């Protein structure tokens, strides 16, 4: 049960709710788990089960945290995702290397190169996390994208020198692509040889990068020589190099040679992955070979027989649909989107959200909103969940044609679907809604979206409050400001000044001062904004008590007591139990076991100014193999207030 429900259940007055807003954010130095001294007494199966349960719990928390990071990334809020990971590390709960790499790769895709380096240094140098080859590949790719190939090679040499893991084919793919892009084709060829000498398998993407470099420099013989070597070394050639040769022939104006290269590949009749076929399809469509492209598309559909083989993906359909829209053939685009293979054994492709987003975007670009809405609604019937891009595309189209009611309808759907609105998109949409006289509706939707986790970006509230003030909707602007503060977001100083000036000109200074009241006293906790000053004077210093029960020995389970805490050892509890070896033969043969529970009482003193900081660590505290109960208490003018939180890890 959550802390929120525990407090509400035990204390019906308004004061616990105020205390909750402090306790929901509260820090204690983390404990170092000690070994169980009774391990030899207890059955080994129980100890193994306890260890397995702890590992399972940790793994579950790691997955939940990673999913939360992914949701922020999918909503294009990389800043919030980065802040959440940093906060987790500062709290002593390091994320998995998979989560760290997800953050780094997302920053790289967004071309935020400086942030990639700063986060890499923060994870693996400042915080001491252990990187893997994927982490270094992201850093190498970053340098290659910037054209700093020498820096990328320095990272590569560092990986080899440390010897913790070997460079992968992805490492060489990034490096050869960067070298070729910098005009260093011979160095790329040398790196290819080094890859093979180090025992790596022949990778078609690495070969393809070097071959492309030789073709662009006009050295067809070396390119062809490498192509033949690849076919000899590679156990299963995927066909991607043929696309490179085709494109080069097309650029030379030699369509016959290009199509001959394509025909020689297709004559082999082996099934290629969607990634390879999509490259071939893109080249064919780009150079006007529409008929050959349609034939390839048909063949890919025929080969689609999941789960044994996947012949197409949503990118395949998107390329074909986009080509139809370019030619103005809308009905053909719809037929292409729903096309299936001709063979009896082929399976219709289960379209994903990326495919739907593409066709919806094409309809919106052509002002065909009814068709876009139809395909948007089709997603739900096909068990495909619309994402932020799905809603953003339609909302932008509706704003363009002044269909404000439809925008409000979609925003309400987003709130129901627990989708988070990113800062730039939310600021734009809510600003436009308020300008169009929908301040009340915008305020209500902001309230719904703000209650979801993770919280909205402060820039959305900033824009909404300013627009409401400019529109004369002071009551709504005050309500949005209260929502902002309720969710723990601090208004910028410029926003405070703007709001105070606006309310002052309207003769409502006292009303807005009640919202900002108490902010100038740094010694008061957020509870100040919930209680009157007279009530605050009647509060005694809060107390935090922890009762710990575990198999730990006589030594302190929490380490040495801090200057702000004291601990008392409580009486031990000893449980004996007897187990019959057999109910039939040797039924009198028995085995006895004992369990000894050690208890300690830890009392912590915390002022109101540090209560929030202490609880921040307390709720992240992990004492493996122990149960503990937290007791928060204080004296108010209403009497004693005590709330308990039970937790076991």
Coordinates of C-alpha atoms in Angstrom, one line a residue:
X1 CA 0.0 0.0 0.0
X2 CA 1.3 3.4 -0.8
X3 CA 2.3 6.0 1.8
X4 CA -0.5 8.2 0.5
X5 CA -3.2 5.6 1.3
X6 CA -1.6 4.8 4.7
X7 CA -1.7 8.4 5.8
X8 CA -5.2 9.0 4.6
X9 CA -6.5 5.8 6.2
X10 CA -5.0 6.6 9.6
X11 CA -5.5 10.4 9.9
X12 CA -8.7 11.9 8.5
X13 CA -7.7 15.5 9.4
X14 CA -6.1 18.0 7.1
X15 CA -2.8 18.0 8.9
X16 CA -1.7 14.5 7.7
X17 CA -2.3 15.6 4.1
X18 CA 0.1 18.5 4.7
X19 CA 2.6 16.2 6.3
X20 CA 2.3 13.9 3.3
X21 CA 3.6 16.6 1.0
X22 CA 6.7 16.8 3.0
X23 CA 7.1 13.0 3.6
X24 CA 6.4 12.2 -0.1
X25 CA 9.7 13.8 -1.1
X26 CA 12.0 13.0 2.4
X27 CA 17.2 11.3 3.5
X28 CA 19.1 9.0 5.6
X29 CA 22.5 7.7 4.8
X30 CA 22.1 4.2 3.2
X31 CA 23.0 1.2 5.3
X32 CA 25.5 -1.5 4.2
X33 CA 23.8 -4.9 4.4
X34 CA 25.6 -7.3 6.8
X35 CA 25.9 -11.1 6.4
X36 CA 23.4 -13.3 8.3
X37 CA 25.2 -14.9 11.3
X38 CA 22.5 -17.5 11.7
X39 CA 23.0 -18.8 8.1
X40 CA 24.5 -22.1 9.3
X41 CA 21.5 -22.8 11.7
X42 CA 18.7 -22.2 9.2
X43 CA 18.0 -24.6 6.4
X44 CA 20.0 -23.8 3.3
X45 CA 16.8 -23.8 1.1
X46 CA 15.4 -20.9 3.2
X47 CA 18.5 -18.8 2.8
X48 CA 18.6 -19.5 -0.9
X49 CA 15.0 -18.6 -1.2
X50 CA 15.6 -15.3 0.6
X51 CA 18.5 -14.4 -1.6
X52 CA 16.5 -15.2 -4.7
X53 CA 13.6 -13.1 -3.5
X54 CA 15.9 -10.1 -2.9
X55 CA 17.4 -10.5 -6.3
X56 CA 14.0 -10.8 -7.9
X57 CA 12.8 -7.6 -6.1
X58 CA 15.9 -5.7 -7.3
X59 CA 15.5 -6.9 -10.8
X60 CA 11.8 -5.8 -10.8
X61 CA 12.7 -2.3 -9.5
X62 CA 15.3 -2.0 -12.2
X63 CA 12.8 -3.0 -15.0
X64 CA 10.2 -0.6 -13.6
X65 CA 12.8 2.2 -13.5
X66 CA 13.9 1.4 -17.1
X67 CA 10.3 1.5 -18.4
X68 CA 9.8 4.9 -16.8
X69 CA 13.0 6.2 -18.5
X70 CA 11.7 4.8 -21.8
X71 CA 8.4 6.5 -21.4
X72 CA 10.1 9.8 -21.0
X73 CA 12.3 9.2 -24.0
X74 CA 9.3 8.2 -26.1
X75 CA 7.6 11.5 -25.1
X76 CA 10.8 13.3 -26.3
X77 CA 11.6 14.6 -22.9
X78 CA 15.3 13.7 -22.7
X79 CA 16.0 16.3 -20.1
X80 CA 13.5 14.8 -17.6
X81 CA 14.9 11.3 -18.3
X82 CA 18.5 12.5 -17.7
X83 CA 17.5 14.3 -14.4
X84 CA 15.7 11.1 -13.2
X85 CA 18.8 9.0 -13.8
X86 CA 21.0 11.5 -12.1
X87 CA 18.7 11.6 -9.1
X88 CA 18.7 7.9 -8.9
X89 CA 22.5 7.8 -8.9
X90 CA 22.6 10.5 -6.2
X91 CA 20.2 8.5 -4.1
X92 CA 22.4 5.5 -4.2
X93 CA 20.3 3.4 -6.5
X94 CA 22.4 3.1 -9.7
X95 CA 20.5 2.2 -12.9
X96 CA 21.4 -0.7 -15.0
X97 CA 24.0 -0.4 -17.8
X98 CA 21.1 -1.0 -20.2
X99 CA 19.3 2.1 -18.9
X100 CA 22.5 4.2 -19.1
X101 CA 23.1 3.2 -22.7
X102 CA 19.5 3.9 -23.5
X103 CA 19.9 7.5 -22.3
X104 CA 23.2 7.9 -24.2
X105 CA 21.8 6.5 -27.5
X106 CA 18.7 8.8 -27.2
X107 CA 20.9 11.8 -26.8
X108 CA 22.9 10.7 -29.7
X109 CA 19.8 10.4 -32.0
X110 CA 18.8 13.9 -30.9
X111 CA 22.3 15.1 -32.0
X112 CA 22.9 16.5 -28.5
X113 CA 26.6 15.6 -28.7
X114 CA 27.9 17.6 -25.8
X115 CA 25.3 16.0 -23.5
X116 CA 26.4 12.5 -24.7
X117 CA 30.0 13.2 -23.5
X118 CA 28.8 14.8 -20.2
X119 CA 26.5 11.9 -19.4
X120 CA 29.2 9.4 -20.4
X121 CA 31.7 11.0 -18.0
X122 CA 29.0 11.3 -15.3
X123 CA 28.1 7.6 -15.5
X124 CA 31.4 5.9 -15.9
X125 CA 34.0 8.3 -14.5
X126 CA 32.3 10.4 -11.8
X127 CA 29.9 7.7 -10.5
X128 CA 32.2 4.7 -11.2
X129 CA 29.7 2.6 -13.2
X130 CA 31.2 -0.1 -15.4
X131 CA 30.7 0.6 -19.2
X132 CA 30.4 -2.1 -21.8
X133 CA 31.2 -2.1 -25.5
X134 CA 27.8 -0.7 -26.3
X135 CA 28.6 2.4 -24.2
X136 CA 31.9 2.9 -26.1
X137 CA 30.2 2.3 -29.4
X138 CA 27.8 5.2 -28.7
X139 CA 30.7 7.5 -27.8
X140 CA 32.6 6.4 -31.0
X141 CA 29.5 7.0 -33.1
X142 CA 29.1 10.5 -31.6
X143 CA 32.7 11.5 -32.6
X144 CA 32.2 10.1 -36.1
X145 CA 29.0 12.0 -36.5
X146 CA 30.9 15.2 -35.6
X147 CA 33.7 14.4 -38.1
X148 CA 36.1 13.9 -35.2
X149 CA 37.4 10.5 -36.4
X150 CA 40.7 10.9 -34.6
X151 CA 38.9 11.2 -31.2
X152 CA 36.8 8.1 -32.1
X153 CA 40.0 6.1 -32.9
X154 CA 41.5 7.2 -29.5
X155 CA 38.4 5.6 -27.8
X156 CA 38.9 2.5 -29.9
X157 CA 42.6 2.2 -28.9
X158 CA 41.6 2.7 -25.3
X159 CA 39.1 -0.2 -25.5
X160 CA 41.8 -2.4 -26.9
X161 CA 44.4 -1.3 -24.4
X162 CA 42.2 -2.0 -21.4
X163 CA 41.4 -5.4 -22.7
X164 CA 38.1 -5.8 -20.7
X165 CA 36.2 -6.6 -23.9
X166 CA 36.8 -6.8 -27.6
X167 CA 35.5 -4.3 -30.2
X168 CA 32.4 -5.6 -31.9
X169 CA 31.4 -5.4 -35.6
X170 CA 29.3 -2.3 -34.7
X171 CA 32.5 -0.6 -33.5
X172 CA 34.2 -1.2 -36.8
X173 CA 31.1 -0.2 -38.7
X174 CA 31.1 3.2 -37.0
X175 CA 34.8 3.8 -37.5
X176 CA 35.0 2.8 -41.1
X177 CA 31.9 4.9 -41.9
X178 CA 33.6 7.9 -40.2
X179 CA 36.9 7.3 -41.9
X180 CA 35.3 7.0 -45.3
X181 CA 33.3 10.2 -44.6
X182 CA 36.5 12.0 -43.9
X183 CA 38.1 10.8 -47.1
X184 CA 40.5 8.4 -45.4
X185 CA 39.5 5.3 -47.4
X186 CA 42.9 3.6 -47.1
X187 CA 42.8 3.9 -43.3
X188 CA 39.3 2.4 -43.4
X189 CA 40.6 -0.5 -45.4
X190 CA 43.5 -1.0 -42.9
X191 CA 41.0 -1.0 -40.1
X192 CA 39.0 -3.7 -42.0
X193 CA 42.1 -5.8 -42.1
X194 CA 42.7 -5.3 -38.4
X195 CA 39.1 -6.4 -37.7
X196 CA 39.7 -9.7 -39.6
X197 CA 43.1 -10.2 -38.0
X198 CA 41.6 -9.9 -34.5
X199 CA 39.3 -12.8 -35.3
X200 CA 36.1 -11.0 -36.0
X201 CA 33.8 -12.4 -38.6
X202 CA 33.4 -10.7 -41.9
X203 CA 30.6 -8.1 -41.5
X204 CA 28.8 -6.9 -44.6
X205 CA 28.2 -3.4 -43.2
X206 CA 31.9 -2.9 -42.5
X207 CA 32.8 -4.2 -46.0
X208 CA 30.1 -2.0 -47.4
X209 CA 31.5 1.2 -45.9
X210 CA 34.9 0.5 -47.3
X211 CA 33.5 -0.5 -50.7
X212 CA 31.5 2.7 -50.8
X213 CA 34.6 4.7 -50.1
X214 CA 36.5 3.1 -53.0
X215 CA 33.6 3.5 -55.4
X216 CA 33.2 7.2 -54.5
X217 CA 36.9 7.7 -55.1
X218 CA 36.6 6.0 -58.5
X219 CA 38.5 2.9 -57.6
X220 CA 36.1 0.3 -59.0
X221 CA 38.7 -2.5 -59.1
X222 CA 39.4 -2.4 -55.3
X223 CA 35.7 -2.2 -54.5
X224 CA 35.0 -5.2 -56.7
X225 CA 37.9 -7.1 -55.1
X226 CA 36.6 -6.4 -51.6
X227 CA 33.1 -7.5 -52.8
X228 CA 34.4 -10.8 -54.0
X229 CA 36.3 -11.3 -50.8
X230 CA 33.2 -10.7 -48.7
X231 CA 31.2 -13.3 -50.7
X232 CA 34.0 -15.8 -50.0
X233 CA 34.3 -15.0 -46.3
X234 CA 30.7 -14.4 -45.4
X235 CA 28.7 -17.6 -44.7
X236 CA 25.4 -15.9 -45.6
X237 CA 25.7 -12.7 -47.7
X238 CA 22.7 -10.4 -47.0
X239 CA 22.8 -8.4 -50.2
X240 CA 23.4 -4.9 -48.8
X241 CA 26.5 -4.3 -50.9
X242 CA 24.5 -4.8 -54.1
X243 CA 22.5 -1.8 -53.2
X244 CA 25.7 0.3 -52.9
X245 CA 26.9 -0.9 -56.4
X246 CA 23.4 -0.2 -57.8
X247 CA 23.4 3.4 -56.4
X248 CA 26.9 4.0 -57.8
X249 CA 25.9 2.8 -61.3
X250 CA 22.8 4.9 -61.2
X251 CA 24.9 8.0 -60.3
X252 CA 27.1 7.2 -63.3
X253 CA 24.1 7.2 -65.5
X254 CA 24.5 3.5 -66.2
X255 CA 21.0 2.1 -65.4
X256 CA 21.6 -1.2 -67.3
X257 CA 24.6 -2.1 -65.1
X258 CA 22.7 -1.1 -62.0
X259 CA 19.7 -3.3 -62.8
X260 CA 22.1 -6.1 -63.8
X261 CA 23.6 -6.0 -60.3
X262 CA 20.1 -6.1 -58.9
X263 CA 19.1 -9.0 -61.1
X264 CA 22.2 -11.0 -60.2
X265 CA 21.2 -10.7 -56.6
X266 CA 17.6 -11.6 -57.1
X267 CA 18.4 -14.6 -59.2
X268 CA 20.0 -16.2 -56.1
X269 CA 16.4 -16.6 -54.7
X270 CA 17.5 -16.4 -51.0
X271 CA 15.2 -14.6 -48.5
X272 CA 16.7 -11.3 -47.3
X273 CA 15.9 -9.5 -44.1
X274 CA 13.6 -6.5 -44.2
X275 CA 16.6 -4.2 -43.5
X276 CA 18.4 -5.3 -46.6
X277 CA 15.3 -5.3 -48.8
X278 CA 14.4 -1.8 -47.6
X279 CA 17.8 -0.5 -48.7
X280 CA 17.3 -2.1 -52.2
X281 CA 13.7 -0.8 -52.3
X282 CA 14.8 2.8 -51.4
X283 CA 17.4 2.8 -54.2
X284 CA 14.9 1.5 -56.8
X285 CA 12.2 4.1 -55.9
X286 CA 14.7 6.9 -55.7
X287 CA 15.9 6.3 -59.3
X288 CA 12.5 5.8 -60.8
X289 CA 12.4 2.0 -61.0
X290 CA 8.8 1.9 -59.6
X291 CA 7.8 -1.4 -61.3
X292 CA 10.9 -3.2 -59.9
X293 CA 10.2 -1.7 -56.5
X294 CA 6.6 -3.0 -56.5
X295 CA 7.7 -6.4 -57.5
X296 CA 10.2 -6.5 -54.7
X297 CA 7.5 -5.3 -52.3
X298 CA 5.2 -8.2 -53.5
X299 CA 8.1 -10.7 -52.9
X300 CA 8.7 -9.4 -49.4
X301 CA 5.0 -9.8 -48.6
X302 CA 5.1 -13.4 -50.0
X303 CA 8.1 -14.2 -47.8
X304 CA 6.4 -12.8 -44.6
X305 CA 5.6 -16.0 -42.6
X306 CA 6.1 -15.1 -38.9
X307 CA 7.3 -16.4 -36.5
X308 CA 9.6 -18.4 -38.8
X309 CA 10.6 -15.5 -41.1
X310 CA 9.8 -11.8 -41.1
X311 CA 9.8 -10.5 -44.7
X312 CA 8.6 -6.9 -44.1
X313 CA 8.4 -4.2 -41.4
X314 CA 6.6 -0.9 -41.0
X315 CA 9.4 0.9 -42.8
X316 CA 8.7 -1.1 -45.9
X317 CA 5.0 -0.1 -45.9
X318 CA 5.9 3.5 -45.1
X319 CA 8.2 3.8 -48.2
X320 CA 5.6 2.4 -50.5
X321 CA 2.8 4.5 -49.0
X322 CA 4.9 7.7 -49.3
X323 CA 5.7 6.9 -52.9
X324 CA 1.9 6.6 -53.7
X325 CA 1.3 10.0 -52.0
X326 CA 4.1 11.6 -54.0
X327 CA 2.3 10.4 -57.2
X328 CA -1.1 11.7 -55.9
X329 CA -2.5 8.1 -55.7
X330 CA -4.3 8.3 -52.4
X331 CA -6.6 5.3 -52.9
X332 CA -3.5 3.2 -54.0
X333 CA -1.7 4.3 -50.9
X334 CA -4.6 2.9 -48.8
X335 CA -4.6 -0.4 -50.7
X336 CA -0.8 -0.6 -50.3
X337 CA -1.1 -0.1 -46.6
X338 CA -3.5 -3.0 -46.3
X339 CA -1.7 -5.3 -48.9
X340 CA -1.0 -8.9 -48.0
X341 CA 1.1 -11.6 -49.7
X342 CA -0.2 -13.7 -52.6
X343 CA 1.1 -17.1 -51.3
X344 CA -1.3 -19.2 -49.2
X345 CA 1.3 -19.5 -46.4
X346 CA 2.1 -15.8 -46.2
X347 CA 0.8 -13.9 -43.2
X348 CA -0.7 -10.4 -43.2
X349 CA 1.7 -7.9 -41.5
X350 CA 0.6 -6.7 -38.1
X351 CA 1.1 -3.0 -38.5
X352 CA 2.7 -1.1 -35.6
X353 CA 2.3 2.4 -34.4
X354 CA 5.1 3.8 -36.6
X355 CA 3.3 2.6 -39.7
X356 CA 0.0 4.2 -38.6
X357 CA 1.8 7.4 -37.7
X358 CA 3.3 7.7 -41.2
X359 CA 0.0 7.3 -43.1
X360 CA -1.8 9.6 -40.6
X361 CA 0.9 12.2 -41.2
X362 CA 0.5 11.9 -45.0
X363 CA -3.2 12.4 -44.8
X364 CA -2.8 15.5 -42.5
X365 CA -0.2 17.0 -45.0
X366 CA -2.9 16.7 -47.7
X367 CA -5.7 18.2 -45.5
X368 CA -7.6 14.9 -45.5
X369 CA -8.4 14.9 -41.8
X370 CA -11.4 12.5 -42.0
X371 CA -9.2 9.8 -43.4
X372 CA -6.5 10.6 -40.9
X373 CA -9.0 10.3 -38.0
X374 CA -10.3 7.0 -39.5
X375 CA -6.8 5.4 -39.4
X376 CA -6.1 6.9 -36.0
X377 CA -9.3 5.2 -34.7
X378 CA -8.3 2.0 -36.4
X379 CA -5.2 1.7 -34.2
X380 CA -7.3 1.0 -31.1
X381 CA -9.4 -1.6 -32.9
X382 CA -6.1 -3.4 -33.9
X383 CA -4.7 -3.3 -30.3
X384 CA -2.1 -0.7 -31.3
X385 CA -1.7 2.0 -28.7
X386 CA -1.3 5.6 -30.2
X387 CA 1.8 7.3 -28.9
X388 CA 2.7 11.0 -28.5
X389 CA 3.5 11.3 -32.2
X390 CA 0.1 10.0 -33.1
X391 CA -1.7 12.6 -31.1
X392 CA 0.7 15.4 -31.9
X393 CA 0.3 14.9 -35.7
X394 CA -3.5 15.1 -35.5
X395 CA -3.6 18.0 -33.0
X396 CA -1.3 20.1 -35.2
X397 CA -3.6 19.4 -38.1
X398 CA -6.7 20.4 -36.2
X399 CA -5.1 23.6 -34.9
X400 CA -4.1 24.5 -38.5
X401 CA -7.8 24.4 -39.5
X402 CA -9.2 25.9 -36.3
X403 CA -10.9 22.7 -35.0
X404 CA -10.3 23.6 -31.4
X405 CA -13.0 21.2 -30.0
X406 CA -11.2 18.2 -31.7
X407 CA -8.0 19.3 -30.1
X408 CA -9.6 19.3 -26.7
X409 CA -11.1 15.8 -27.4
X410 CA -7.7 14.4 -28.3
X411 CA -6.0 16.0 -25.3
X412 CA -8.6 14.4 -23.0
X413 CA -7.8 11.0 -24.7
X414 CA -4.1 11.6 -24.0
X415 CA -4.9 12.1 -20.3
X416 CA -6.9 9.0 -20.2
X417 CA -4.1 7.0 -22.0
X418 CA -1.5 8.3 -19.4
X419 CA 0.6 9.8 -22.1
X420 CA 3.0 12.6 -21.1
X421 CA 3.1 15.8 -23.1
X422 CA 6.6 17.1 -23.7
X423 CA 7.6 20.7 -23.0
X424 CA 7.7 22.1 -26.6
X425 CA 4.6 20.5 -27.8
X426 CA 2.6 21.2 -24.7
X427 CA 3.6 24.9 -24.6
X428 CA 2.5 25.3 -28.2
X429 CA -0.8 23.6 -27.8
X430 CA -2.0 25.1 -24.5
X431 CA -0.8 28.5 -25.7
X432 CA -2.9 28.2 -28.8
X433 CA -6.0 26.9 -26.9
X434 CA -5.9 29.8 -24.5
X435 CA -5.5 32.4 -27.3
X436 CA -8.7 30.8 -28.9
X437 CA -10.7 31.4 -25.7
X438 CA -10.5 27.9 -24.2
X439 CA -8.8 28.9 -21.0
X440 CA -11.2 26.9 -18.8
X441 CA -10.9 23.8 -20.8
X442 CA -7.1 24.1 -21.0
X443 CA -6.9 24.5 -17.2
X444 CA -9.0 21.4 -16.7
X445 CA -6.9 19.3 -19.0
X446 CA -3.7 20.6 -17.4
X447 CA -5.1 19.4 -14.1
X448 CA -5.7 15.9 -15.5
X449 CA -2.3 15.7 -17.2
X450 CA -0.5 17.1 -14.2
X451 CA -1.7 14.3 -11.9
X452 CA 0.1 11.7 -14.0
X453 CA 3.7 10.5 -13.5
X454 CA 6.1 11.7 -14.7
X455 CA 5.0 15.3 -14.2
X456 CA 4.6 17.9 -16.9
X457 CA 7.5 20.2 -17.7
X458 CA 7.4 23.6 -16.0
X459 CA 7.6 25.4 -19.4
X460 CA 4.1 24.2 -20.1
X461 CA 2.7 25.8 -16.9
X462 CA 4.8 28.9 -17.6
X463 CA 3.3 29.5 -21.0
X464 CA -0.3 28.7 -19.8
X465 CA -0.1 31.1 -16.9
X466 CA 1.2 33.9 -19.1
X467 CA -1.4 33.4 -21.7
X468 CA -4.2 33.2 -19.2
X469 CA -3.0 36.5 -17.6
X470 CA -2.8 38.2 -21.0
X471 CA -6.4 37.0 -21.7
X472 CA -7.6 38.4 -18.4
X473 CA -8.4 34.9 -17.0
X474 CA -6.8 35.6 -13.6
X475 CA -8.8 33.0 -11.7
X476 CA -7.7 30.3 -14.1
X477 CA -4.1 31.5 -14.0
X478 CA -4.1 31.4 -10.2
X479 CA -5.5 27.8 -10.4
X480 CA -2.8 26.7 -12.8
X481 CA -0.1 28.3 -10.6
X482 CA -1.5 26.4 -7.6
X483 CA -1.4 23.2 -9.6
X484 CA 2.2 23.9 -10.5
X485 CA 3.2 24.4 -6.9
X486 CA 1.2 21.4 -5.8
X487 CA 3.3 19.1 -8.1
X488 CA 6.5 20.4 -6.7
X489 CA 7.5 22.7 -9.6
X490 CA 9.0 26.1 -8.6
X491 CA 7.9 29.0 -10.8
X492 CA 10.8 31.0 -12.4
X493 CA 11.5 34.4 -10.9
X494 CA 10.5 36.1 -14.1
X495 CA 7.2 34.3 -14.0
X496 CA 6.6 35.3 -10.4
X497 CA 7.3 39.0 -11.2
X498 CA 5.0 38.8 -14.3
X499 CA 2.2 37.3 -12.3
X500 CA 2.5 39.7 -9.3
X501 CA 2.6 42.7 -11.7
X502 CA -0.5 41.4 -13.6
X503 CA -2.5 40.8 -10.4
X504 CA -1.3 44.1 -8.9
X505 CA -2.7 46.0 -11.9
X506 CA -6.0 44.2 -11.4
X507 CA -6.1 45.1 -7.7
X508 CA -5.7 41.4 -6.6
X509 CA -2.3 41.5 -5.1
X510 CA -3.5 39.9 -1.8
X511 CA -4.9 36.8 -3.7
X512 CA -1.6 36.0 -5.5
X513 CA 0.5 36.7 -2.4
X514 CA -1.5 33.9 -0.7
X515 CA -0.1 31.5 -3.4
X516 CA 3.5 32.7 -3.1
X517 CA 3.3 33.2 0.7
X518 CA 6.1 31.7 2.8
X519 CA 8.6 31.2 -0.1
X520 CA 11.0 33.8 1.2
X521 CA 11.7 31.9 4.4
X522 CA 14.3 29.3 3.5
X523 CA 14.1 27.6 6.9
X524 CA 10.6 26.4 6.4
X525 CA 9.7 23.2 4.7
X526 CA 6.9 22.9 2.0
X527 CA 4.5 22.3 4.9
X528 CA 4.5 26.1 5.4
X529 CA 2.5 26.6 2.3
X530 CA -0.2 24.3 3.7
X531 CA -0.5 25.6 7.3
X532 CA -0.9 29.1 8.7
X533 CA 2.0 30.5 10.6
X534 CA 0.2 30.2 13.9
X535 CA -0.3 26.5 13.3
X536 CA 3.4 26.1 12.4
X537 CA 4.4 27.7 15.8
X538 CA 2.3 25.0 17.5
X539 CA 4.2 22.1 15.8
X540 CA 6.9 20.3 17.8
X541 CA 10.0 18.9 16.2
X542 CA 9.2 15.8 14.1
X543 CA 10.5 12.4 15.1
X544 CA 11.4 9.5 12.9
X545 CA 11.6 6.0 14.5
X546 CA 12.7 2.8 12.8
X547 CA 12.1 -0.7 14.2
X548 CA 14.2 -3.2 12.4
X549 CA 13.8 -7.0 12.6
X550 CA 16.2 -9.3 10.9
X551 CA 18.7 -12.2 11.3
X552 CA 21.6 -9.8 11.9
X553 CA 23.8 -10.4 14.8
X554 CA 24.4 -8.4 18.0
X555 CA 26.3 -5.7 16.1
X556 CA 24.3 -2.8 14.8
X557 CA 22.3 -3.5 11.7
X558 CA 22.5 0.1 10.7
X559 CA 26.2 0.7 11.4
X560 CA 27.4 3.2 14.0
X561 CA 24.7 5.7 15.2
X562 CA 24.9 9.1 13.7
X563 CA 25.1 12.3 15.8
X564 CA 21.4 12.9 15.1
X565 CA 20.3 9.4 16.0
X566 CA 20.3 6.9 18.8
X567 CA 19.6 3.2 18.8
X568 CA 18.5 0.6 21.3
X569 CA 18.7 -3.1 21.0
X570 CA 15.4 -4.8 21.7
X571 CA 15.0 -8.4 23.2
X572 CA 15.6 -11.2 20.8
X573 CA 12.9 -13.6 19.7
X574 CA 13.8 -17.3 19.4
X575 CA 11.5 -19.7 17.5
X576 CA 12.1 -23.5 17.6
X577 CA 10.5 -25.9 15.3
X578 CA 10.7 -29.7 14.8
X579 CA 10.5 -31.5 11.4
X580 CA 9.7 -35.3 11.1
X581 CA 12.1 -36.9 8.6
X582 CA 9.3 -39.3 7.5
X583 CA 5.7 -40.0 8.6
X584 CA 6.2 -43.8 8.1
X585 CA 9.7 -45.3 8.3
X586 CA 11.9 -43.6 10.9
X587 CA 8.8 -41.6 12.0
X588 CA 10.6 -41.0 15.4
X589 CA 13.6 -39.5 13.6
X590 CA 13.3 -35.8 13.9
X591 CA 15.3 -32.7 13.1
X592 CA 15.1 -29.4 15.0
X593 CA 15.8 -25.9 13.8
X594 CA 15.8 -22.5 15.3
X595 CA 15.3 -19.0 14.1
X596 CA 16.6 -16.0 16.1
X597 CA 15.1 -12.6 15.3
X598 CA 17.2 -9.6 16.3
X599 CA 15.4 -6.3 16.8
X600 CA 16.7 -2.8 17.1
X601 CA 15.0 0.5 17.7
X602 CA 16.5 3.5 15.9
X603 CA 15.4 7.0 16.8
X604 CA 16.2 9.9 14.5
X605 CA 15.9 13.6 15.2
X606 CA 14.9 15.7 12.2
X607 CA 14.0 19.4 12.0
X608 CA 11.3 20.6 9.7
X609 CA 14.0 22.1 7.4
X610 CA 15.6 18.6 7.0
X611 CA 12.6 16.3 7.1
X612 CA 12.2 16.3 3.4
X613 CA 15.9 15.5 2.9
X614 CA 15.9 12.6 5.4
X615 CA 12.8 10.9 3.9
X616 CA 14.3 11.1 0.4
X617 CA 16.9 8.5 1.5
X618 CA 14.6 6.6 3.8
X619 CA 12.2 5.5 1.1
X620 CA 15.2 4.3 -1.0
X621 CA 16.7 2.4 1.9
X622 CA 17.3 -1.3 1.3
X623 CA 18.2 -3.7 4.2
X624 CA 18.3 -7.1 2.5
X625 CA 16.9 -9.9 4.7
X626 CA 15.2 -7.5 7.1
X627 CA 11.8 -6.0 7.8
X628 CA 11.5 -2.5 9.2
X629 CA 8.8 -0.2 10.3
X630 CA 9.0 3.6 10.1
X631 CA 7.1 5.8 12.5
X632 CA 6.7 9.5 11.9
X633 CA 5.3 11.5 14.7
X634 CA 4.8 15.1 15.8
X635 CA 2.7 17.2 18.1
X636 CA 0.2 19.7 16.7
X637 CA -2.4 22.0 18.1
X638 CA -4.9 19.2 17.2
X639 CA -3.0 16.6 19.3
X640 CA -0.6 13.8 18.5
X641 CA 0.0 12.7 14.9
X642 CA 1.7 9.4 14.2
X643 CA 1.8 7.5 11.0
X644 CA 3.5 4.2 10.3
X645 CA 5.0 2.7 7.2
X646 CA 5.9 -1.0 7.1
X647 CA 8.4 -2.2 4.6
X648 CA 10.3 -5.4 4.0
X649 CA 13.2 -6.1 1.6

